[in-house]
């Protein structure tokens, strides 16, 4: 029932509030799209002009870590989608489990990323004086890698914080009444997943034989 | 006429009296109070940025470096640019007048996301504090444009802090933009269709579109500067195959639309003032709307005109040059339409009207000189000279700041519930016009003659122009300070304002001055378009003067 | 829970997830197999397919109002301006 939705000022009808939250979050995601477009532009230019050297740099990325993380994040996205639908249908337990699943999978992603970072550093893949390959396009690939994965991780962390907040809210109020908040968090995390899906071929499939 | 307020509950507190603790102000979600919080903040930053410029103009009185060193000079004009662009001009009209008026002009209680609105103010303050910290720690010397590789590899100033400050304040912009867009789409009063909206609302809407779509690219460009400078990641470094021009593309992708963020709101304010003070409907409402939309969209396709001499390809330069000429057309349409609005009007030369008329003239001059700069061969001669400096100051200061002051005066009775001295305000408006022209017209001349920008040591033949400019700046400074006195005085001793001292037909004037917390006692229902100052298709020879008599 | 509710709440996301995983396997194998043509194009197209699945089904753009879809589209279109005009410079130097 929409009659028991928590209404925030200045809205007078739940349906309108729902559209507003959805539209507002999508507008924000449009800004995120432009935000990442900037760094994708850097990649596109570097790859276009970097030729073989760029691909050599790309070939050093940890394929299995990246692929596993992609699967992990996709699964999290699915969990979040179920959570949002369950909240709308007021199925409390399913909502709660799926939110926990998202949190767990997100943290797993960050853990895998952490291990991968350690491996990359160990193999001298951080740009600088003791970079593994020659300075130049290969180094630019790795500049992109470190910058974009760090920014992505920050976004994921924000999404996980939003999920944790939902779980905290769940202890005090009905998430069904605050469904639009759940929906907003879900949209954000789906976007985080989308960014990673876009990054995956650029980071892990480039320069493969 | 729209149904406004019939019976008012005169005992109900207005939005200023509803909670008087500091805490009630700092935790408010009332768009009107947030508008005032922003007004206080941007006033502080305005005077800080002006102080930096006072230092610069004082130093420029003599051809040699008499007052400050080269390094200090670089930091002074950089500070001036960063503060004036991001902490004064970009927020000015949208966050003060926009926040206050938009819900009222839409006929609703508040913006779509009131808590997000408050967050946007805190983000603004946060970004401001970071930038202030950068200043106190010694400043930045890269120019407000942060060009690489100087900013990433060679500058010895606090680039990181300043970049982070601007990064944070960008989120404030985005939050405000999302809020305005959602509100305009989803909270319009019954009967208030898109083509019945006041032009100020359209201005806020188009500005918000630009804020939302442009700012994130700036954020990324600054983030990449931080990544290169702080972590040594080779992004723009040519030694690793990086392209410094990539930074410029990313930076100007935002910074050109940013100038439309700064001028579109001014368009809205001027339309509101001119119609009311001339007692005329706007000439060509639809074209005024389309012009703003076209400017907002094409504004994203002209940024390369800042890069004609940077190493951009000739082909790209041609494309950007052509589109820069194209974008002059909608602006020109607006100027013609404002002029057409005045025809057969009963013009009242109030202070707000003087500011608005000043806007039209100064914006035209600034816009025309922009055409010179859009031409590639002319730009090769004029770029990085004072001609460019004069061009953008004519638009941003002669234009936007004039409009901001005009709007401040026009809506002062509504916001504060007080009337200020009209005579003193008219004096301020005229002083500003003269001071402005004395400051910036000489800059066109000396720029054309070859005086470079951002230099404080110059050949002696430029000195007369610099002296004229600096003297003008003193007059301009007075014109900016003077309103503080009579506006401040009005808060204490000004007579109480009636609901609608100007006789405007806009929705915000159909409620009390100052308005109640919820804006209207009864949400309005609209049945006609804006500016109902006379019947359609009739140009009356005589219009009944409905303005209040002027008080000295 | 009821059949149709289960279908909407659990099955629909599950199906999207399965399709995305399939695309992931395909794209990973395609990239790793030697002597296959146009790897970048194929990988990017498959990624776009996965993104379309997330946006349309998981983020429910399919059932959203035109206004919401416009917001999504605007981000993409404006990002394309950035690429279009910048590459107009990069490719013609």
PDB file of N, CA and C in Angstrom, chain B residues 185 213 243 245 249 253 300-301 303 311-313 315-316 319-320 323, chain C residues 65 67 74-75 78-79 81-86 88-90 92-93:
ATOM      1  N   UNK B 185      10.371  20.346 -12.277  1.00  0.00           N
ATOM      2  CA  UNK B 185       9.591  19.329 -12.966  1.00  0.00           C
ATOM      3  C   UNK B 185       8.390  18.883 -12.159  1.00  0.00           C
ATOM      4  N   UNK B 213      25.506  19.110 -15.329  1.00  0.00           N
ATOM      5  CA  UNK B 213      26.214  18.361 -16.365  1.00  0.00           C
ATOM      6  C   UNK B 213      27.670  18.775 -16.526  1.00  0.00           C
ATOM      7  N   UNK B 243      49.274  14.355 -22.251  1.00  0.00           N
ATOM      8  CA  UNK B 243      48.970  15.553 -23.041  1.00  0.00           C
ATOM      9  C   UNK B 243      48.460  16.647 -22.107  1.00  0.00           C
ATOM     10  N   UNK B 245      47.186  19.246 -22.856  1.00  0.00           N
ATOM     11  CA  UNK B 245      45.942  19.773 -23.403  1.00  0.00           C
ATOM     12  C   UNK B 245      44.739  18.966 -22.948  1.00  0.00           C
ATOM     13  N   UNK B 249      41.183  20.535 -21.999  1.00  0.00           N
ATOM     14  CA  UNK B 249      39.878  20.102 -22.509  1.00  0.00           C
ATOM     15  C   UNK B 249      38.917  19.802 -21.368  1.00  0.00           C
ATOM     16  N   UNK B 253      35.801  22.207 -20.484  1.00  0.00           N
ATOM     17  CA  UNK B 253      34.482  21.592 -20.693  1.00  0.00           C
ATOM     18  C   UNK B 253      33.525  22.049 -19.597  1.00  0.00           C
ATOM     19  N   UNK B 300      27.927  24.003 -24.152  1.00  0.00           N
ATOM     20  CA  UNK B 300      28.815  22.866 -23.917  1.00  0.00           C
ATOM     21  C   UNK B 300      29.690  22.545 -25.120  1.00  0.00           C
ATOM     22  N   UNK B 301      29.483  23.259 -26.209  1.00  0.00           N
ATOM     23  CA  UNK B 301      30.182  22.871 -27.442  1.00  0.00           C
ATOM     24  C   UNK B 301      31.154  23.933 -27.917  1.00  0.00           C
ATOM     25  N   UNK B 303      33.922  25.172 -25.812  1.00  0.00           N
ATOM     26  CA  UNK B 303      35.014  25.400 -24.857  1.00  0.00           C
ATOM     27  C   UNK B 303      36.387  25.569 -25.496  1.00  0.00           C
ATOM     28  N   UNK B 311      47.763  24.852 -28.866  1.00  0.00           N
ATOM     29  CA  UNK B 311      48.265  23.663 -29.555  1.00  0.00           C
ATOM     30  C   UNK B 311      47.131  22.780 -30.030  1.00  0.00           C
ATOM     31  N   UNK B 312      45.910  23.287 -29.905  1.00  0.00           N
ATOM     32  CA  UNK B 312      44.756  22.554 -30.406  1.00  0.00           C
ATOM     33  C   UNK B 312      44.834  22.518 -31.921  1.00  0.00           C
ATOM     34  N   UNK B 313      44.234  21.497 -32.531  1.00  0.00           N
ATOM     35  CA  UNK B 313      44.329  21.391 -33.988  1.00  0.00           C
ATOM     36  C   UNK B 313      43.526  22.505 -34.649  1.00  0.00           C
ATOM     37  N   UNK B 315      41.561  22.268 -37.157  1.00  0.00           N
ATOM     38  CA  UNK B 315      40.191  21.815 -37.427  1.00  0.00           C
ATOM     39  C   UNK B 315      39.302  22.031 -36.206  1.00  0.00           C
ATOM     40  N   UNK B 316      39.772  21.568 -35.046  1.00  0.00           N
ATOM     41  CA  UNK B 316      38.976  21.734 -33.828  1.00  0.00           C
ATOM     42  C   UNK B 316      38.750  23.208 -33.540  1.00  0.00           C
ATOM     43  N   UNK B 319      35.939  24.487 -35.623  1.00  0.00           N
ATOM     44  CA  UNK B 319      34.634  24.027 -35.138  1.00  0.00           C
ATOM     45  C   UNK B 319      34.203  24.864 -33.939  1.00  0.00           C
ATOM     46  N   UNK B 320      35.118  25.021 -32.984  1.00  0.00           N
ATOM     47  CA  UNK B 320      34.782  25.774 -31.779  1.00  0.00           C
ATOM     48  C   UNK B 320      34.527  27.241 -32.095  1.00  0.00           C
ATOM     49  N   UNK B 323      31.000  27.545 -33.639  1.00  0.00           N
ATOM     50  CA  UNK B 323      29.935  27.399 -32.641  1.00  0.00           C
ATOM     51  C   UNK B 323      29.924  28.584 -31.678  1.00  0.00           C
TER      52      UNK B 323
ATOM     53  N   UNK C  65       9.197   6.435 -15.758  1.00  0.00           N
ATOM     54  CA  UNK C  65       8.642   7.536 -16.536  1.00  0.00           C
ATOM     55  C   UNK C  65       9.665   8.055 -17.543  1.00  0.00           C
ATOM     56  N   UNK C  67      10.556  11.029 -17.931  1.00  0.00           N
ATOM     57  CA  UNK C  67      11.414  12.018 -17.269  1.00  0.00           C
ATOM     58  C   UNK C  67      12.663  11.363 -16.696  1.00  0.00           C
ATOM     59  N   UNK C  74      20.563  11.913 -20.628  1.00  0.00           N
ATOM     60  CA  UNK C  74      21.302  13.179 -20.651  1.00  0.00           C
ATOM     61  C   UNK C  74      22.759  12.962 -20.276  1.00  0.00           C
ATOM     62  N   UNK C  75      22.986  12.130 -19.262  1.00  0.00           N
ATOM     63  CA  UNK C  75      24.357  11.864 -18.847  1.00  0.00           C
ATOM     64  C   UNK C  75      25.164  11.286 -19.991  1.00  0.00           C
ATOM     65  N   UNK C  78      25.690  13.978 -22.922  1.00  0.00           N
ATOM     66  CA  UNK C  78      26.670  15.018 -22.617  1.00  0.00           C
ATOM     67  C   UNK C  78      28.081  14.453 -22.522  1.00  0.00           C
ATOM     68  N   UNK C  79      28.196  13.219 -22.028  1.00  0.00           N
ATOM     69  CA  UNK C  79      29.514  12.584 -22.015  1.00  0.00           C
ATOM     70  C   UNK C  79      30.004  12.422 -23.444  1.00  0.00           C
ATOM     71  N   UNK C  81      29.431  14.447 -25.884  1.00  0.00           N
ATOM     72  CA  UNK C  81      29.959  15.739 -26.344  1.00  0.00           C
ATOM     73  C   UNK C  81      31.433  15.850 -25.990  1.00  0.00           C
ATOM     74  N   UNK C  82      31.730  15.472 -24.735  1.00  0.00           N
ATOM     75  CA  UNK C  82      33.112  15.564 -24.259  1.00  0.00           C
ATOM     76  C   UNK C  82      34.036  14.776 -25.179  1.00  0.00           C
ATOM     77  N   UNK C  83      33.632  13.529 -25.457  1.00  0.00           N
ATOM     78  CA  UNK C  83      34.470  12.675 -26.295  1.00  0.00           C
ATOM     79  C   UNK C  83      34.559  13.200 -27.718  1.00  0.00           C
ATOM     80  N   UNK C  84      33.411  13.547 -28.276  1.00  0.00           N
ATOM     81  CA  UNK C  84      33.333  13.963 -29.685  1.00  0.00           C
ATOM     82  C   UNK C  84      34.247  15.140 -29.973  1.00  0.00           C
ATOM     83  N   UNK C  85      34.068  16.202 -29.190  1.00  0.00           N
ATOM     84  CA  UNK C  85      34.819  17.411 -29.478  1.00  0.00           C
ATOM     85  C   UNK C  85      36.284  17.278 -29.113  1.00  0.00           C
ATOM     86  N   UNK C  86      36.583  16.549 -28.037  1.00  0.00           N
ATOM     87  CA  UNK C  86      37.991  16.394 -27.672  1.00  0.00           C
ATOM     88  C   UNK C  86      38.712  15.552 -28.713  1.00  0.00           C
ATOM     89  N   UNK C  88      37.870  15.395 -31.766  1.00  0.00           N
ATOM     90  CA  UNK C  88      38.006  16.241 -32.962  1.00  0.00           C
ATOM     91  C   UNK C  88      39.350  16.953 -32.936  1.00  0.00           C
ATOM     92  N   UNK C  89      39.823  17.248 -31.717  1.00  0.00           N
ATOM     93  CA  UNK C  89      41.157  17.843 -31.597  1.00  0.00           C
ATOM     94  C   UNK C  89      42.242  16.772 -31.689  1.00  0.00           C
ATOM     95  N   UNK C  90      42.134  15.720 -30.882  1.00  0.00           N
ATOM     96  CA  UNK C  90      43.197  14.718 -30.798  1.00  0.00           C
ATOM     97  C   UNK C  90      43.505  14.072 -32.141  1.00  0.00           C
ATOM     98  N   UNK C  92      43.090  15.284 -35.178  1.00  0.00           N
ATOM     99  CA  UNK C  92      43.417  16.130 -36.327  1.00  0.00           C
ATOM    100  C   UNK C  92      44.649  16.981 -36.090  1.00  0.00           C
ATOM    101  N   UNK C  93      45.450  16.595 -35.059  1.00  0.00           N
ATOM    102  CA  UNK C  93      46.654  17.400 -34.787  1.00  0.00           C
ATOM    103  C   UNK C  93      47.711  17.166 -35.863  1.00  0.00           C
TER     104      UNK C  93
END
